[in-house]
Amino acid sequence: MSGPKETGGECLTILLAGPRGFCAGVDRAILIVERALEKFGAPVYVRHEIVHNRFVVESLEAKGAVFVDELDQCPTDRPVVFSAHGVPKSVPEAAEAREMIYVDATCPLVSKVHRESEHHHRKGCHIVLIGHAGHPEVVGTMGQLPDGAMSLVETVADVYALDVPDDKPLAFATQTTLSVDETRDILAALRERFPDIRGPKKEDICYATTNRQAAVKEIAQDSDMVMVIGAPNSSNSRRLVDVAREYGCPKAQLIQRAKDIDWDDFDGVKTLGITAGASAPEVLVDEVISACRDHFDQVTVREVVTAEENVEFKLPRLLTA
Ligand code: 0CN
Ligand code: SF4
């Protein structure tokens, strides 16, 4: 099929995973940019995409936010917001040195990992971070400590190849948006190789990542295809695709918008699973469902809810005073 309604009497059932989409950290980060625009007027600079979603970034640009990669691209007389993923300590230090107004939109659950890493470092530990090289959260977390204080592992193989100082106790921390199952295996390897390693009871994967993965597991097996709405640079969204594939739906894919849907791919698809990463707004889910309604004669939507969420984070004081 290629154009709208060429299917002739075809029905589609949509299984909508719940929870999906925005988490409390993303809600807060976006609100921080909006409040900063209200308080300081435009332009407000934002270092890195506030969350990994083009639609969100473009909506904020339309309100007067200017997105940059690095702090030195901002004029010193305008406020700057740091993204939800966190920043190395050197970034707020540089902002202070330049006497800039800055607002930190780092998710409190990422900041918690920063503080725990600092705590282990103060106790004399070397820290093993489980995460994806180059991801801004990993860059931010590693940047809480001096160079060489942390080692990064991405896989079980990395654990066995790991070279750590033998005169220090070990502790671990993790990125917040990893695959729960993969991290369990990496952690088991770490604990097997270093039985005394210190760290949190489970890992640092956040509630939103955990709940969205559990929800997509529930729909994957019953779906002929799963669409995860999210961006290619969104770690938590990409993990939802991995999890859906592992849990019985090889035809799982990441799409950013309805226009990315390849309708030719729908051959034999009677049940479509839909979820969205923590940085993908619900309006994009609605857009995909409405595109499906345009292409099928009958669409039935069934929401499969595996958890209720009621997490809320406070805004920084600078924006509430
Ligand atoms: O997609 P995000 O902006 O970030 P990652 O999943 O790539 O870390 O979602 C918000 C999560 C955070 C922090
Ligand atoms: Fe915070 Fe988790 Fe949301 Fe990231 S995905 S912003 S860590 S709640």
XYZ file of C-alpha atoms and ligand atoms in Angstrom:
342
model
C 0.000 0.000 0.000
C 1.294 3.518 -0.572
C -1.384 6.264 -0.472
C -4.198 6.823 2.010
C -7.079 4.311 2.184
C -5.941 2.018 -0.624
C -6.361 -0.979 1.592
C -10.007 -1.888 1.003
C -11.662 -2.878 4.264
C -8.496 -3.344 6.277
C -8.538 -3.132 10.048
C -5.694 -2.193 12.349
C -5.500 -2.675 16.091
C -3.147 -0.318 17.880
C -1.703 -1.356 21.232
C -0.622 1.805 22.977
C 1.977 1.245 25.689
C 1.502 3.052 28.983
C 3.510 4.698 30.374
C 5.083 6.284 27.311
C 6.425 9.694 26.379
C 7.370 12.582 28.655
C 8.892 11.869 32.062
C 9.147 14.262 34.999
C 12.721 15.277 34.111
C 11.743 16.221 30.550
C 8.637 18.109 31.718
C 10.814 20.071 34.123
C 13.581 20.798 31.595
C 11.124 22.194 29.028
C 9.349 24.245 31.696
C 12.715 25.657 32.788
C 13.349 27.029 29.283
C 9.803 28.432 29.081
C 10.038 30.069 32.525
C 13.487 31.466 31.721
C 12.022 33.060 28.562
C 9.200 34.582 30.628
C 11.557 35.873 33.294
C 14.461 37.134 31.169
C 12.815 37.644 27.777
C 14.248 36.313 24.498
C 16.778 35.175 23.595
C 17.558 32.531 26.188
C 20.453 30.307 25.170
C 20.335 26.534 25.690
C 23.508 24.456 25.674
C 22.735 21.213 23.773
C 19.197 20.105 22.808
C 17.219 20.597 26.042
C 15.912 17.045 25.464
C 16.627 14.887 22.429
C 13.648 15.824 20.281
C 13.585 18.108 17.227
C 9.898 18.991 17.646
C 10.516 20.173 21.221
C 13.632 22.092 20.195
C 11.855 23.800 17.287
C 8.846 24.719 19.463
C 11.176 26.398 21.954
C 13.130 28.108 19.160
C 9.835 29.613 18.016
C 9.453 31.107 21.517
C 12.937 32.645 21.479
C 15.317 29.927 22.686
C 18.655 29.649 20.876
C 20.345 26.254 20.922
C 24.141 26.011 20.889
C 26.631 23.177 21.301
C 29.060 24.916 23.622
C 28.987 27.664 26.216
C 31.438 29.901 24.338
C 28.814 30.291 21.594
C 26.592 32.243 24.040
C 26.907 35.976 24.674
C 27.773 36.591 28.325
C 24.891 39.013 28.850
C 22.132 36.473 28.156
C 21.009 33.572 30.383
C 21.942 30.025 29.434
C 20.172 26.766 30.323
C 22.016 23.428 30.603
C 20.172 20.421 29.152
C 18.395 17.608 31.044
C 21.298 15.239 30.402
C 23.718 17.047 32.726
C 27.032 18.795 32.144
C 30.635 18.324 33.274
C 31.575 20.479 36.267
C 33.741 22.589 33.957
C 30.610 24.034 32.274
C 28.987 25.831 35.258
C 32.503 26.805 36.341
C 33.103 28.475 32.974
C 29.696 30.188 33.160
C 30.580 31.565 36.584
C 33.991 32.729 35.386
C 32.223 34.613 32.568
C 29.695 35.998 35.112
C 26.762 34.549 33.175
C 23.305 33.790 34.525
C 22.780 30.060 34.116
C 19.969 27.660 34.939
C 20.728 23.978 35.268
C 17.972 21.763 33.807
C 19.854 18.537 34.601
C 17.283 15.944 35.657
C 17.428 15.456 39.447
C 17.859 11.718 38.827
C 21.012 12.428 36.796
C 22.249 14.862 39.466
C 21.783 12.072 42.021
C 24.231 9.894 40.036
C 26.670 12.837 39.970
C 26.488 13.201 43.753
C 26.879 9.463 44.356
C 29.940 9.364 42.099
C 31.469 12.270 44.002
C 30.718 10.497 47.277
C 32.522 7.311 46.164
C 35.422 9.385 44.870
C 35.754 11.155 48.241
C 35.847 7.725 49.912
C 38.853 6.875 47.735
C 37.095 4.590 45.222
C 37.795 4.240 41.517
C 34.465 4.335 39.700
C 33.256 2.133 36.867
C 30.515 3.838 34.868
C 28.197 1.694 32.756
C 27.022 3.782 29.819
C 27.382 4.714 26.165
C 30.585 6.473 25.115
C 30.041 9.989 23.822
C 26.464 10.346 25.116
C 26.083 13.770 26.810
C 24.936 12.191 30.080
C 28.091 10.060 30.185
C 30.251 13.083 29.320
C 28.515 14.998 32.132
C 28.834 12.248 34.714
C 32.488 11.559 33.916
C 33.080 15.302 34.063
C 32.072 15.413 37.746
C 35.432 13.913 38.673
C 39.049 14.515 37.675
C 40.360 12.745 34.567
C 41.177 9.099 35.230
C 38.875 8.779 38.270
C 36.276 6.834 36.244
C 36.404 4.022 33.693
C 33.590 3.524 31.193
C 32.226 0.108 30.226
C 29.578 -0.450 27.569
C 29.420 -4.246 27.349
C 30.130 -7.466 29.256
C 33.264 -7.858 27.099
C 34.443 -4.427 28.306
C 34.143 -5.659 31.909
C 36.518 -8.530 31.240
C 38.984 -6.267 29.405
C 38.796 -3.586 32.114
C 42.014 -2.326 33.602
C 41.500 -0.604 36.976
C 43.936 0.619 39.643
C 44.593 -2.261 42.067
C 45.244 -0.035 45.094
C 41.721 1.404 45.322
C 38.290 0.024 46.214
C 35.835 0.023 43.310
C 32.357 1.512 42.985
C 29.985 1.612 40.036
C 27.383 3.984 38.639
C 25.243 3.829 35.497
C 23.687 6.038 32.857
C 19.968 6.525 33.631
C 18.594 5.480 30.229
C 20.135 2.047 29.635
C 18.465 -1.265 28.843
C 17.478 -2.813 32.189
C 18.253 -6.347 30.969
C 21.593 -5.533 29.358
C 22.697 -3.589 32.426
C 21.784 -6.523 34.674
C 24.195 -8.722 32.662
C 26.991 -6.135 32.715
C 26.533 -5.676 36.443
C 26.592 -9.432 37.043
C 29.926 -9.602 35.188
C 31.280 -6.672 37.226
C 30.204 -8.294 40.512
C 31.663 -11.617 39.439
C 35.009 -10.047 38.583
C 35.035 -7.574 41.494
C 32.895 -9.082 44.297
C 33.541 -6.117 46.641
C 32.438 -3.428 44.186
C 30.250 -0.792 45.865
C 27.220 0.922 44.386
C 23.461 1.245 44.443
C 21.413 -1.921 45.186
C 20.319 -2.290 41.545
C 21.603 0.389 39.174
C 20.873 4.051 38.410
C 18.386 3.467 35.579
C 15.538 5.899 36.234
C 11.894 5.060 36.913
C 10.801 6.410 33.504
C 13.262 4.267 31.544
C 12.337 1.194 33.596
C 8.578 1.716 33.255
C 8.668 2.420 29.502
C 10.722 -0.730 28.890
C 8.345 -2.831 31.018
C 5.365 -1.426 29.097
C 6.829 -2.111 25.645
C 7.672 -5.680 26.728
C 3.979 -6.162 27.459
C 2.842 -5.161 23.948
C 5.789 -6.424 21.829
C 4.751 -10.064 21.713
C 1.225 -9.277 20.554
C 2.349 -6.760 17.914
C 3.228 -7.462 14.268
C 5.143 -4.186 14.270
C 6.195 -1.749 16.999
C 6.802 1.928 16.366
C 8.802 3.827 18.941
C 8.385 7.571 18.564
C 11.663 9.214 19.416
C 14.900 10.649 18.055
C 17.950 8.753 16.803
C 20.105 10.489 19.445
C 17.695 9.587 22.267
C 19.234 6.778 24.289
C 16.062 5.813 26.148
C 14.027 5.752 22.904
C 16.559 3.546 21.126
C 16.530 1.129 24.051
C 12.749 0.779 23.611
C 13.360 -0.468 20.057
C 15.971 -2.968 21.329
C 13.626 -4.220 24.050
C 10.665 -4.600 21.656
C 12.860 -6.638 19.289
C 14.134 -8.860 22.103
C 10.629 -9.392 23.430
C 9.072 -10.837 20.323
C 8.696 -8.095 17.728
C 11.594 -8.143 15.248
C 9.767 -5.489 13.236
C 10.344 -2.719 15.794
C 11.520 0.650 14.568
C 12.228 4.201 15.640
C 10.348 7.019 13.925
C 10.444 10.748 14.655
C 7.202 11.800 13.007
C 4.246 10.315 11.090
C 5.935 11.353 7.838
C 8.674 8.751 8.526
C 6.200 5.866 8.339
C 6.864 3.524 5.433
C 3.374 2.245 4.574
C 4.811 -0.430 2.281
C 6.161 -2.041 5.432
C 2.629 -2.663 6.721
C 2.065 -5.824 4.648
C 0.515 -8.371 6.990
C 0.484 -5.978 9.941
C -2.823 -6.318 11.817
C -1.614 -5.212 15.246
C 0.664 -2.231 15.663
C 2.351 -1.460 18.982
C 3.099 2.199 19.677
C 5.218 3.743 22.392
C 7.246 6.939 22.758
C 10.561 7.783 24.361
C 10.750 10.037 27.433
C 11.570 13.058 25.255
C 8.768 12.569 22.674
C 5.617 14.686 23.127
C 2.189 13.024 23.085
C 1.121 15.218 20.144
C 3.502 13.144 17.987
C 1.786 9.936 19.156
C -1.570 11.480 18.202
C -0.124 12.398 14.812
C 0.933 8.775 14.164
C -2.443 7.402 15.246
C -4.245 9.842 13.020
C -1.994 8.886 10.064
C -2.995 5.258 10.717
C -6.669 6.284 10.670
C -6.055 7.862 7.248
C -4.534 4.645 5.897
C -6.851 2.015 7.363
C -10.605 1.746 7.164
C -10.963 0.818 10.777
C -8.543 1.511 13.597
C -9.098 0.313 17.150
C -6.843 1.740 19.850
C -6.289 -0.251 23.057
C -4.071 1.172 25.782
C -2.028 -1.363 27.757
C -1.008 0.240 31.035
C 1.594 -1.487 33.201
C 2.303 1.300 35.704
C 0.984 4.648 36.905
C 3.465 7.483 37.330
C 3.119 10.483 39.599
C 6.677 11.812 39.828
C 7.126 15.595 39.798
C 10.276 17.646 40.236
C 10.529 21.189 41.573
C 11.874 23.997 39.423
C 15.164 25.715 40.352
C 14.619 28.530 42.867
C 15.878 31.194 40.442
C 12.724 30.619 38.368
C 10.178 30.386 41.160
C 11.254 33.428 43.209
O 15.889 11.455 24.813
P 16.366 12.209 25.990
O 16.493 13.680 25.836
O 17.767 11.693 26.506
P 18.522 10.284 26.430
O 17.542 9.191 26.497
O 19.332 10.292 25.166
O 19.425 10.316 27.640
O 15.341 11.897 27.159
C 15.434 12.530 28.395
C 16.325 11.795 29.274
C 17.263 12.296 30.032
C 18.223 12.761 30.793
Fe 15.239 12.077 34.278
Fe 14.845 9.562 33.537
Fe 13.533 11.475 32.346
Fe 16.162 11.233 31.916
S 14.543 9.778 31.325
S 15.040 13.120 32.303
S 16.820 10.534 33.971
S 13.346 10.919 34.542
